[in-house]
Short mmCIF file of C-alpha atoms and ligand atoms in Angstrom, two decimals:
data_model
loop_
_atom_site.label_atom_id
_atom_site.label_comp_id
_atom_site.label_asym_id
_atom_site.label_seq_id
_atom_site.Cartn_x
_atom_site.Cartn_y
_atom_site.Cartn_z
CA UNK A 1 0.00 0.01 0.00
CA UNK A 2 1.57 3.21 -1.22
CA UNK A 3 -0.20 5.09 1.55
CA UNK A 4 2.26 3.65 4.09
CA UNK A 5 4.95 6.03 2.74
CA UNK A 6 3.10 8.89 4.37
CA UNK A 7 1.73 7.16 7.45
CA UNK A 8 4.17 8.64 9.97
CA UNK A 9 3.29 12.21 8.89
CA UNK A 10 -0.44 11.44 8.84
CA UNK A 11 -0.19 10.15 12.42
CA UNK A 12 1.53 13.34 13.55
CA UNK A 13 -0.92 15.62 11.72
CA UNK A 14 -3.94 13.99 13.29
CA UNK A 15 -2.37 13.11 16.67
CA UNK A 16 -3.28 9.46 16.17
CA UNK A 17 -1.51 6.19 16.83
CA UNK A 18 -2.18 4.05 13.72
CA UNK A 19 -0.57 0.63 13.02
CA UNK A 20 -0.07 -0.56 9.41
CA UNK A 21 -2.35 -3.56 9.98
CA UNK A 22 -5.17 -1.27 11.06
CA UNK A 23 -5.56 0.11 7.51
CA UNK A 24 -7.27 -1.53 4.55
CA UNK A 25 -8.55 -0.33 1.16
CA UNK A 26 -12.25 0.48 1.27
CA UNK A 27 -15.24 1.17 -0.97
CA UNK A 28 -15.90 1.39 -4.69
CA UNK A 29 -15.24 5.04 -5.44
CA UNK A 30 -13.81 5.81 -8.88
CA UNK A 31 -11.81 8.86 -7.91
CA UNK A 32 -10.01 8.94 -4.53
CA UNK A 33 -8.08 6.17 -2.83
CA UNK A 34 -10.10 5.30 0.24
CA UNK A 35 -9.01 3.32 3.31
CA UNK A 36 -10.71 2.20 6.48
CA UNK A 37 -8.67 2.76 9.61
CA UNK A 38 -9.85 0.49 12.39
CA UNK A 39 -8.35 1.63 15.68
CA UNK A 40 -10.35 -0.85 17.72
CA UNK A 41 -12.29 1.67 19.77
CA UNK A 42 -13.06 3.81 16.73
CA UNK A 43 -13.04 3.61 12.95
CA UNK A 44 -12.07 6.38 10.52
CA UNK A 45 -12.01 6.90 6.80
CA UNK A 46 -8.68 7.96 5.40
CA UNK A 47 -8.50 9.20 1.83
CA UNK A 48 -5.65 10.03 -0.48
CA UNK A 49 -7.34 12.72 -2.43
CA UNK A 50 -7.28 12.82 -6.25
CA UNK A 51 -5.80 16.19 -6.99
CA UNK A 52 -5.86 15.62 -10.76
CA UNK A 53 -9.69 15.44 -10.70
CA UNK A 54 -10.33 18.01 -7.91
CA UNK A 55 -7.90 20.81 -8.68
CA UNK A 56 -9.42 23.29 -6.24
CA UNK A 57 -9.44 21.60 -2.82
CA UNK A 58 -9.76 25.02 -1.19
CA UNK A 59 -13.16 25.36 -2.88
CA UNK A 60 -14.28 22.12 -1.30
CA UNK A 61 -13.16 23.35 2.15
CA UNK A 62 -14.97 26.65 1.46
CA UNK A 63 -18.21 24.77 0.71
CA UNK A 64 -17.78 22.49 3.70
CA UNK A 65 -17.29 25.52 5.94
CA UNK A 66 -20.63 26.85 4.68
CA UNK A 67 -22.28 23.49 5.45
CA UNK A 68 -20.79 23.52 8.96
CA UNK A 69 -22.08 27.03 9.57
CA UNK A 70 -25.47 26.76 7.88
CA UNK A 71 -26.76 23.29 8.49
CA UNK A 72 -27.77 22.20 11.97
CA UNK A 73 -26.83 18.49 12.18
CA UNK A 74 -29.72 17.99 14.65
CA UNK A 75 -32.19 18.92 11.92
CA UNK A 76 -30.93 16.27 9.49
CA UNK A 77 -32.14 12.72 10.07
CA UNK A 78 -28.74 11.34 8.96
CA UNK A 79 -25.04 12.12 9.40
CA UNK A 80 -22.97 14.22 7.01
CA UNK A 81 -19.43 12.98 7.77
CA UNK A 82 -17.45 16.13 6.96
CA UNK A 83 -13.64 15.96 7.18
CA UNK A 84 -11.98 16.02 10.61
CA UNK A 85 -9.59 18.99 11.01
CA UNK A 86 -5.86 18.20 11.49
CA UNK A 87 -3.80 19.74 14.28
CA UNK A 88 -3.54 22.95 12.22
CA UNK A 89 -7.37 23.06 11.89
CA UNK A 90 -7.14 22.29 8.21
CA UNK A 91 -9.67 19.99 6.48
CA UNK A 92 -6.90 18.66 4.18
CA UNK A 93 -3.33 17.62 5.05
CA UNK A 94 -0.78 18.22 2.33
CA UNK A 95 2.21 15.89 2.60
CA UNK A 96 4.99 16.09 -0.03
CA UNK A 97 2.46 17.56 -2.46
CA UNK A 98 -0.14 14.85 -1.83
CA UNK A 99 -3.50 15.57 -0.26
CA UNK A 100 -4.92 13.43 2.56
CA UNK A 101 -7.94 13.75 4.80
CA UNK A 102 -9.70 11.92 7.50
CA UNK A 103 -13.43 11.65 8.16
CA UNK A 104 -15.63 9.80 10.62
CA UNK A 105 -16.62 6.29 9.60
CA UNK A 106 -20.36 5.71 9.68
CA UNK A 107 -21.57 2.15 10.41
CA UNK A 108 -24.02 0.59 8.01
CA UNK A 109 -24.41 -0.70 4.51
CA UNK A 110 -23.03 0.96 1.40
CA UNK A 111 -24.35 -0.82 -1.70
CA UNK A 112 -24.17 -0.56 -5.46
CA UNK A 113 -27.74 -1.72 -5.99
CA UNK A 114 -30.92 -1.56 -3.89
CA UNK A 115 -33.25 -4.51 -3.40
CA UNK A 116 -36.61 -2.86 -3.01
CA UNK A 117 -38.70 0.13 -3.94
CA UNK A 118 -38.81 1.09 -0.27
CA UNK A 119 -34.98 1.34 -0.17
CA UNK A 120 -35.17 3.54 -3.28
CA UNK A 121 -37.76 5.74 -1.57
CA UNK A 122 -35.52 6.13 1.51
CA UNK A 123 -32.55 7.10 -0.67
CA UNK A 124 -34.61 9.68 -2.58
CA UNK A 125 -35.97 11.20 0.63
CA UNK A 126 -32.47 11.48 2.09
CA UNK A 127 -30.96 13.27 -0.91
CA UNK A 128 -34.02 15.53 -1.22
CA UNK A 129 -33.82 16.32 2.52
CA UNK A 130 -30.20 17.35 1.99
CA UNK A 131 -31.25 19.89 -0.70
CA UNK A 132 -34.10 21.15 1.46
CA UNK A 133 -31.78 21.57 4.48
CA UNK A 134 -29.65 23.94 2.40
CA UNK A 135 -32.43 25.66 0.51
CA UNK A 136 -31.77 28.93 2.38
CA UNK A 137 -28.12 28.99 1.28
CA UNK A 138 -27.51 31.42 -1.56
CA UNK A 139 -26.20 29.24 -4.35
CA UNK A 140 -23.88 32.01 -5.48
CA UNK A 141 -21.92 31.59 -2.20
CA UNK A 142 -20.94 28.05 -3.15
CA UNK A 143 -17.87 27.51 -5.22
CA UNK A 144 -17.51 25.04 -8.08
CA UNK A 145 -15.22 22.26 -6.91
CA UNK A 146 -15.17 21.00 -10.49
CA UNK A 147 -16.03 23.82 -12.90
CA UNK A 148 -18.99 23.02 -15.16
CA UNK A 149 -19.23 19.54 -13.66
CA UNK A 150 -22.70 18.78 -14.99
CA UNK A 151 -22.70 21.09 -17.99
CA UNK A 152 -24.14 18.75 -20.63
CA UNK A 153 -23.21 21.06 -23.49
CA UNK A 154 -19.58 21.23 -22.40
CA UNK A 155 -19.43 17.44 -21.86
CA UNK A 156 -20.76 17.02 -25.40
CA UNK A 157 -17.97 19.29 -26.69
CA UNK A 158 -15.42 17.29 -24.68
CA UNK A 159 -16.67 14.09 -26.25
CA UNK A 160 -16.42 15.63 -29.72
CA UNK A 161 -12.85 16.69 -28.90
CA UNK A 162 -12.03 13.17 -27.67
CA UNK A 163 -13.43 11.66 -30.89
CA UNK A 164 -11.29 13.97 -33.02
CA UNK A 165 -8.05 13.45 -31.09
CA UNK A 166 -8.30 9.76 -30.11
CA UNK A 167 -5.54 7.26 -30.87
CA UNK A 168 -8.13 4.52 -31.03
CA UNK A 169 -9.75 3.21 -34.19
CA UNK A 170 -13.32 4.43 -34.17
CA UNK A 171 -14.94 1.44 -35.90
CA UNK A 172 -17.42 -1.30 -35.02
CA UNK A 173 -18.95 -1.15 -31.56
CA UNK A 174 -16.93 1.96 -30.62
CA UNK A 175 -18.33 3.79 -33.66
CA UNK A 176 -21.84 2.72 -32.74
CA UNK A 177 -21.41 4.24 -29.27
CA UNK A 178 -19.87 7.43 -30.63
CA UNK A 179 -22.72 7.83 -33.11
CA UNK A 180 -25.31 7.18 -30.45
CA UNK A 181 -23.92 9.74 -28.04
CA UNK A 182 -23.19 12.39 -30.68
CA UNK A 183 -26.83 11.92 -31.69
CA UNK A 184 -27.97 13.13 -28.25
CA UNK A 185 -28.03 16.82 -29.31
CA UNK A 186 -31.77 17.15 -28.49
CA UNK A 187 -30.99 16.28 -24.88
CA UNK A 188 -28.32 19.03 -24.85
CA UNK A 189 -30.97 21.45 -26.16
CA UNK A 190 -33.41 20.34 -23.47
CA UNK A 191 -30.68 20.93 -20.91
CA UNK A 192 -30.33 24.52 -22.12
CA UNK A 193 -34.11 24.93 -22.03
CA UNK A 194 -34.37 23.91 -18.36
CA UNK A 195 -31.45 26.13 -17.46
CA UNK A 196 -33.54 29.18 -18.23
CA UNK A 197 -36.43 28.00 -16.01
CA UNK A 198 -34.91 26.59 -12.89
CA UNK A 199 -33.29 28.04 -9.73
CA UNK A 200 -29.85 26.87 -8.63
CA UNK A 201 -29.79 25.09 -5.29
CA UNK A 202 -27.11 23.55 -3.14
CA UNK A 203 -27.02 20.03 -4.51
CA UNK A 204 -24.94 17.00 -3.69
CA UNK A 205 -24.23 16.46 -7.38
CA UNK A 206 -22.96 12.86 -7.09
CA UNK A 207 -25.94 10.98 -5.71
CA UNK A 208 -25.04 7.55 -7.03
CA UNK A 209 -26.41 5.01 -4.62
CA UNK A 210 -23.05 4.05 -3.11
CA UNK A 211 -22.69 7.63 -1.84
CA UNK A 212 -25.22 6.85 0.86
CA UNK A 213 -25.04 4.55 3.90
CA UNK A 214 -28.15 2.63 5.01
CA UNK A 215 -28.57 1.20 8.47
CA UNK A 216 -27.65 -2.50 8.69
CA UNK A 217 -31.30 -3.51 8.40
CA UNK A 218 -31.97 -1.01 5.60
CA UNK A 219 -34.76 0.58 7.59
CA UNK A 220 -33.22 4.09 7.36
CA UNK A 221 -30.36 6.15 5.92
CA UNK A 222 -27.46 6.61 8.31
CA UNK A 223 -25.37 8.96 6.22
CA UNK A 224 -24.97 10.83 2.97
CA UNK A 225 -21.26 10.68 1.98
CA UNK A 226 -18.85 11.79 -0.73
CA UNK A 227 -19.34 15.50 -0.11
CA UNK A 228 -16.75 16.89 -2.55
CA UNK A 229 -19.15 17.86 -5.30
CA UNK A 230 -21.60 19.76 -3.17
CA UNK A 231 -22.11 22.96 -5.15
CA UNK A 232 -24.76 24.93 -6.96
CA UNK A 233 -26.89 22.73 -9.21
CA UNK A 234 -30.36 21.75 -10.27
CA UNK A 235 -32.63 19.53 -8.21
CA UNK A 236 -32.99 17.16 -11.16
CA UNK A 237 -29.22 16.39 -11.05
CA UNK A 238 -29.62 14.63 -7.71
CA UNK A 239 -32.84 12.93 -8.69
CA UNK A 240 -31.25 11.94 -12.01
CA UNK A 241 -28.14 10.27 -10.58
CA UNK A 242 -30.40 8.23 -8.35
CA UNK A 243 -32.46 7.14 -11.33
CA UNK A 244 -29.25 6.21 -13.09
CA UNK A 245 -28.00 4.03 -10.24
CA UNK A 246 -31.19 2.87 -8.52
CA UNK A 247 -34.01 2.64 -11.03
CA UNK A 248 -32.16 0.26 -13.32
CA UNK A 249 -32.24 -3.50 -13.41
CA UNK A 250 -28.42 -3.72 -13.69
CA UNK A 251 -25.69 -1.64 -12.06
CA UNK A 252 -23.35 0.75 -13.90
CA UNK A 253 -20.61 -1.89 -14.21
CA UNK A 254 -22.86 -4.70 -15.52
CA UNK A 255 -22.23 -6.26 -18.92
CA UNK A 256 -25.53 -8.13 -18.80
CA UNK A 257 -26.60 -6.06 -21.80
CA UNK A 258 -29.96 -7.76 -22.43
CA UNK A 259 -31.15 -7.03 -18.93
CA UNK A 260 -30.43 -3.28 -18.69
CA UNK A 261 -33.91 -1.84 -18.23
CA UNK A 262 -35.77 0.72 -16.12
CA UNK A 263 -37.03 -0.72 -12.84
CA UNK A 264 -40.42 1.02 -12.79
CA UNK A 265 -41.41 0.39 -9.13
CA UNK A 266 -38.08 1.83 -7.96
CA UNK A 267 -38.43 4.74 -10.40
CA UNK A 268 -41.86 5.56 -8.99
CA UNK A 269 -40.50 5.29 -5.43
CA UNK A 270 -37.69 7.74 -6.21
CA UNK A 271 -40.20 10.18 -7.65
CA UNK A 272 -42.43 9.82 -4.61
CA UNK A 273 -39.49 10.49 -2.25
CA UNK A 274 -38.49 13.70 -4.07
CA UNK A 275 -42.07 14.90 -4.41
CA UNK A 276 -42.93 14.33 -0.77
CA UNK A 277 -39.84 16.06 0.62
CA UNK A 278 -39.90 18.85 -2.00
CA UNK A 279 -43.62 19.53 -1.58
CA UNK A 280 -44.09 23.26 -1.02
CA UNK A 281 -40.35 23.86 -1.31
CA UNK A 282 -39.34 22.97 -4.84
CA UNK A 283 -40.98 24.97 -7.67
CA UNK A 284 -43.44 23.19 -9.93
CA UNK A 285 -40.87 23.48 -12.75
CA UNK A 286 -38.33 21.73 -10.57
CA UNK A 287 -40.76 18.88 -10.01
CA UNK A 288 -41.55 18.75 -13.74
CA UNK A 289 -37.88 18.60 -14.62
CA UNK A 290 -37.20 15.47 -12.57
CA UNK A 291 -37.78 12.91 -15.32
CA UNK A 292 -35.40 14.85 -17.56
CA UNK A 293 -32.81 14.41 -14.81
CA UNK A 294 -32.76 10.62 -15.21
CA UNK A 295 -32.02 10.92 -18.91
CA UNK A 296 -29.60 13.82 -18.57
CA UNK A 297 -27.48 12.24 -15.84
CA UNK A 298 -27.32 8.92 -17.62
CA UNK A 299 -26.34 10.68 -20.81
CA UNK A 300 -23.65 12.80 -19.18
CA UNK A 301 -22.03 9.75 -17.60
CA UNK A 302 -22.12 8.02 -20.99
CA UNK A 303 -20.40 11.07 -22.56
CA UNK A 304 -17.81 11.06 -19.83
CA UNK A 305 -17.08 7.33 -19.78
CA UNK A 306 -16.79 7.24 -23.57
CA UNK A 307 -14.60 10.33 -23.71
CA UNK A 308 -12.35 8.83 -21.09
CA UNK A 309 -12.06 5.63 -23.07
CA UNK A 310 -11.21 7.60 -26.22
CA UNK A 311 -8.68 9.66 -24.24
CA UNK A 312 -6.89 6.49 -23.04
CA UNK A 313 -8.55 6.06 -19.63
CA UNK A 314 -7.00 8.97 -17.83
CA UNK A 315 -9.84 9.97 -15.47
CA UNK A 316 -11.81 7.06 -14.01
CA UNK A 317 -10.26 4.17 -12.12
CA UNK A 318 -10.52 1.07 -14.32
CA UNK A 319 -9.90 -2.57 -13.60
CA UNK A 320 -9.53 -3.59 -17.25
CA UNK A 321 -8.81 -1.74 -20.52
CA UNK A 322 -12.35 -1.80 -21.95
CA UNK A 323 -14.14 -0.90 -18.70
CA UNK A 324 -14.97 2.67 -19.67
CA UNK A 325 -16.23 1.48 -23.03
CA UNK A 326 -18.44 -1.01 -21.24
CA UNK A 327 -19.66 1.60 -18.81
CA UNK A 328 -20.57 3.84 -21.77
CA UNK A 329 -22.43 0.95 -23.39
CA UNK A 330 -24.28 0.17 -20.17
CA UNK A 331 -25.37 3.84 -19.87
CA UNK A 332 -26.40 3.90 -23.53
CA UNK A 333 -28.77 0.96 -22.95
CA UNK A 334 -30.17 2.55 -19.85
CA UNK A 335 -30.64 5.89 -21.59
CA UNK A 336 -32.46 4.21 -24.46
CA UNK A 337 -34.75 2.51 -21.92
CA UNK A 338 -35.40 5.81 -20.17
CA UNK A 339 -36.14 7.52 -23.47
CA UNK A 340 -38.67 4.75 -24.35
CA UNK A 341 -40.62 5.14 -21.10
C1 GN1 B 401 -17.45 9.34 -9.84
O1 GN1 B 401 -16.29 9.31 -6.89
P1 GN1 B 401 -17.47 8.53 -7.30
O2 GN1 B 401 -17.10 7.17 -7.74
O3 GN1 B 401 -18.55 8.60 -6.28
C2 GN1 B 401 -17.68 10.71 -10.47
C3 GN1 B 401 -19.18 10.93 -10.69
C4 GN1 B 401 -19.71 9.83 -11.52
C5 GN1 B 401 -19.34 8.48 -11.00
C6 GN1 B 401 -19.76 7.42 -11.98
C7 GN1 B 401 -15.79 13.62 -9.19
O4 GN1 B 401 -18.05 9.30 -8.57
O5 GN1 B 401 -19.38 12.16 -11.33
O6 GN1 B 401 -21.09 9.89 -11.49
O7 GN1 B 401 -18.00 8.36 -10.70
N1 GN1 B 401 -17.13 11.75 -9.63
C8 GN1 B 401 -16.33 12.66 -10.14
O8 GN1 B 401 -19.84 6.22 -11.33
O9 GN1 B 401 -16.04 12.72 -11.32
MG1 MG B 402 -18.32 7.73 -4.01
#
């Protein structure tokens, strides 16, 4: 574990006694390197932060400071495990140019798929409650931790760029995918249409289902995690990423192509969760835009996975060469299913 090179400094910066055998790799995140530190009497999450992807860590800390000031943890029915300050009161520790941070570990179940419509409903309620808890925060105060993160038009341009500069041969299945995604211009136009109608809110902006922790018996949500992308966004982003990762019959990494469909009971449960929590708070346009969110977020991930494959897999963690291609194919099938609803 490369992390061990920095362990002595990490221990000093957090005033902790940590043995090597108390650390193990943890979770399924595609971006940071995440470890569980089990100290016996307490558990912590230690992350080596991906500075290539998040080039403005100070913006993340700025947004987290706003959350700490503006959101009363007592009023949220779940935990937001924000980073633990180091001995210098910093939310990040920089060691030899590498960024590390520590956060509380929350007990429970972190899953890539949910088993029931009720679990979908609980997830939707939690992410909607998060938006509602921050509804009073002026979105212009939040900083963009990744500029234009969910800008569909820009992601389309980046895909076009990747197609024109790729070293790969764009033929066969790859060409089919490229043609499909470049054919999604109407979705980009719809994105621009909603932009003129909707208010910006504080959104989580990465509400894939494994960014939430259920209680062990799945009767409630214990925590909403992965708080780096909290910034100004549209309500439908957070609904949409849930649709993408919950209301589908196969997960994002599945190659079970024939079985990638919309799970209608889960879809309806997500909608119910957002509508109930947003009732009287979200505008009617925000509620109307929710179904667009499912399509838009699936499409944007497809753009991004495919662009990454064309660029030589430089962004997402992969476990085999074609994984981003397969992720893009998976999202294409889901997007088609959502468009046929
Ligand atoms: C990344 O970090 P993780 O795995 O929760 C990505 C999201 C994508 C997701 C696709 C900062 O999320 O935007 O939805 O992978 N995060 C970043 O699975 O790019
Ligand atoms: Mg994550």
